[in-house]
Amino acid sequence: MGIKSIQDLDLKSKKVLIRVDFNVPLDENSNITDDVRIKAALATIQYAVNKRAKVILMSHLGRPKGKIDKKKSLIPVARRLSELLGTSVNMAPDCIGDKVKAMVDELKPGEVLMLENLRFHIEEEKNNPEFARALASLGEVFVNDAFATAHRAHASNVGICDYIKEKAAGFLLIKEVEYINRALKDPKRPFAAILGGAKVSDKLELLENFLEKVDKIIIGGGMAFTFVKALGQETGKSLVEDDLLDSAHAIMEKAKLKGVKFYLPVDCSCAAGPKEGLQTSFRTIQEIPEDLMGLDIGPASIALFSEALGDCNTIVWNGPMGVFEIDAFAAGTFAVAKDVAASRGLTIVGGGDTDSALQKAGLTDKVDFISTAGGAFLEMLGGRVLPGVVVLEQ
Ligand code: AMP
């Protein structure tokens, strides 16, 4: 990668600033409802603690847009982290300023300080140089372990590198980049990409890139209906992005030219809308009634996709096959989750929905790698260079 690992640096007694991604979901009482992202950063934090570094953690949480919002404080995160580490984690009142600096100066080797939400300052997302300099002044060494924000050039992951000499990647960031590169650079074939979710627009670039890399593209979820309509079929009330019909058509034509097999659902589970308790029925993709919406792939599509995945040696999956949040439309997503889990090939899954579908199905330990990132995962698979990664290159 041309990037130093945290293991390449001497951390002893040094002030080590670690950018983590603690952007966890909170309920209305500020309880953390999913701590996967905190757990994912533990290896790096624990390593720095064991090396007797003075550990300073920085993260954002939510989108406070430059304003202090108590509901987006990292205090509950520091508390949870302290439980997971089995050591106390001090909480700073801000992420820059004299008070914070004083707390940093008091840190002893092996102690951990959590800075308050970076995005309470508008300068963070603007990659403001003064703000980046103020953050950098808190540490002697910078470690980035926040892969999930690596597609954004912000002060705490990109700007900061102008003001701090020693920089490296944490274990999570390295693992994410390595797994995605394994799929993109020299995949064992056949290589299949499974894409689902609501929108084609979010995944156009990714599809273009996949056409150059994969042997099979399997499309489910709401986004499938834009392709179905682009083939001239009626789709009832199903989700369609009409402005993308031409693009969808062009992608399918290109797939044909390149010999990439392109799989769309052949049937779907329909209802009047994405609501619980409505009457549902299976329809072939050619016969979706005008007043109904396709909300999950049907049994014939499940069998087709399963067959297509059967011989694959590399599988990348992002996005649910239907409105899986509602039990009546979750079967397709769970069936694909089972197929991915059963594969003997390399399996890489990314995006919050896909991850939670695997969790619900109890299959998380059956795939090789689950990315903690959504946007960064998709952008890197889409062939983009991530600013937060490239800046770490020596
Ligand atoms: P995305 O953020 O684009 O990955 O989309 C995820 C969302 O797509 C989930 O909340 C699903 O409920 C939704 N979704 C999946 N399939 C469909 C469908 N057939 N119609 C409408 N929404 C869908």
PDB file of C-alpha atoms and ligand atoms in Angstrom, residues 196-199 202-203 221-222 225 239 293-296 318-325 353, ligand 1:
ATOM      1  CA  GLY A 196     -29.462  -3.896  -4.083  1.00  0.00           C
ATOM      2  CA  GLY A 197     -31.060  -1.091  -2.127  1.00  0.00           C
ATOM      3  CA  ALA A 198     -33.240   1.740  -3.205  1.00  0.00           C
ATOM      4  CA  LYS A 199     -31.360   3.828  -5.705  1.00  0.00           C
ATOM      5  CA  ASP A 202     -25.981   6.064  -5.742  1.00  0.00           C
ATOM      6  CA  LYS A 203     -24.438   3.120  -7.542  1.00  0.00           C
ATOM      7  CA  GLY A 221     -33.941  -4.292  -4.440  1.00  0.00           C
ATOM      8  CA  GLY A 222     -35.753  -1.189  -5.600  1.00  0.00           C
ATOM      9  CA  PHE A 225     -36.984  -1.776 -11.403  1.00  0.00           C
ATOM     10  CA  LEU A 239     -39.494   2.458  -7.409  1.00  0.00           C
ATOM     11  CA  MET A 293     -45.201  -2.159  -6.009  1.00  0.00           C
ATOM     12  CA  GLY A 294     -42.419  -4.741  -6.176  1.00  0.00           C
ATOM     13  CA  LEU A 295     -40.992  -4.886  -2.650  1.00  0.00           C
ATOM     14  CA  ASP A 296     -38.851  -8.028  -2.597  1.00  0.00           C
ATOM     15  CA  ASN A 318     -23.986  -4.239  -1.085  1.00  0.00           C
ATOM     16  CA  GLY A 319     -27.660  -3.447  -0.540  1.00  0.00           C
ATOM     17  CA  PRO A 320     -30.788  -5.413   0.406  1.00  0.00           C
ATOM     18  CA  MET A 321     -32.914  -7.316  -2.130  1.00  0.00           C
ATOM     19  CA  GLY A 322     -36.127  -5.821  -0.802  1.00  0.00           C
ATOM     20  CA  VAL A 323     -37.659  -3.752   1.978  1.00  0.00           C
ATOM     21  CA  PHE A 324     -36.119  -6.150   4.468  1.00  0.00           C
ATOM     22  CA  GLU A 325     -37.006  -3.930   7.454  1.00  0.00           C
ATOM     23  CA  ASP A 353     -28.327  -2.513   5.685  1.00  0.00           C
TER      24      ASP A 353
HETATM   25  P1  AMP B   1     -29.767   2.030  -0.174  1.00  0.00           P
HETATM   26  O1  AMP B   1     -29.540   3.044   0.912  1.00  0.00           O
HETATM   27  O2  AMP B   1     -29.839   2.605  -1.531  1.00  0.00           O
HETATM   28  O3  AMP B   1     -28.826   0.841  -0.058  1.00  0.00           O
HETATM   29  O4  AMP B   1     -31.220   1.464   0.087  1.00  0.00           O
HETATM   30  C1  AMP B   1     -31.599   0.721   1.199  1.00  0.00           C
HETATM   31  C2  AMP B   1     -33.087   0.760   1.291  1.00  0.00           C
HETATM   32  O5  AMP B   1     -33.662   0.253   0.098  1.00  0.00           O
HETATM   33  C3  AMP B   1     -33.667  -0.084   2.404  1.00  0.00           C
HETATM   34  O6  AMP B   1     -34.155   0.755   3.411  1.00  0.00           O
HETATM   35  C4  AMP B   1     -34.776  -0.874   1.742  1.00  0.00           C
HETATM   36  O7  AMP B   1     -35.984  -0.830   2.448  1.00  0.00           O
HETATM   37  C5  AMP B   1     -34.951  -0.161   0.413  1.00  0.00           C
HETATM   38  N1  AMP B   1     -35.471  -1.048  -0.643  1.00  0.00           N
HETATM   39  C6  AMP B   1     -34.996  -2.247  -0.991  1.00  0.00           C
HETATM   40  N2  AMP B   1     -35.773  -2.796  -1.952  1.00  0.00           N
HETATM   41  C7  AMP B   1     -36.754  -1.927  -2.203  1.00  0.00           C
HETATM   42  C8  AMP B   1     -37.884  -1.942  -3.081  1.00  0.00           C
HETATM   43  N3  AMP B   1     -38.126  -2.960  -3.904  1.00  0.00           N
HETATM   44  N4  AMP B   1     -38.688  -0.858  -3.076  1.00  0.00           N
HETATM   45  C9  AMP B   1     -38.457   0.182  -2.258  1.00  0.00           C
HETATM   46  N5  AMP B   1     -37.412   0.249  -1.402  1.00  0.00           N
HETATM   47  C10 AMP B   1     -36.569  -0.795  -1.368  1.00  0.00           C
END
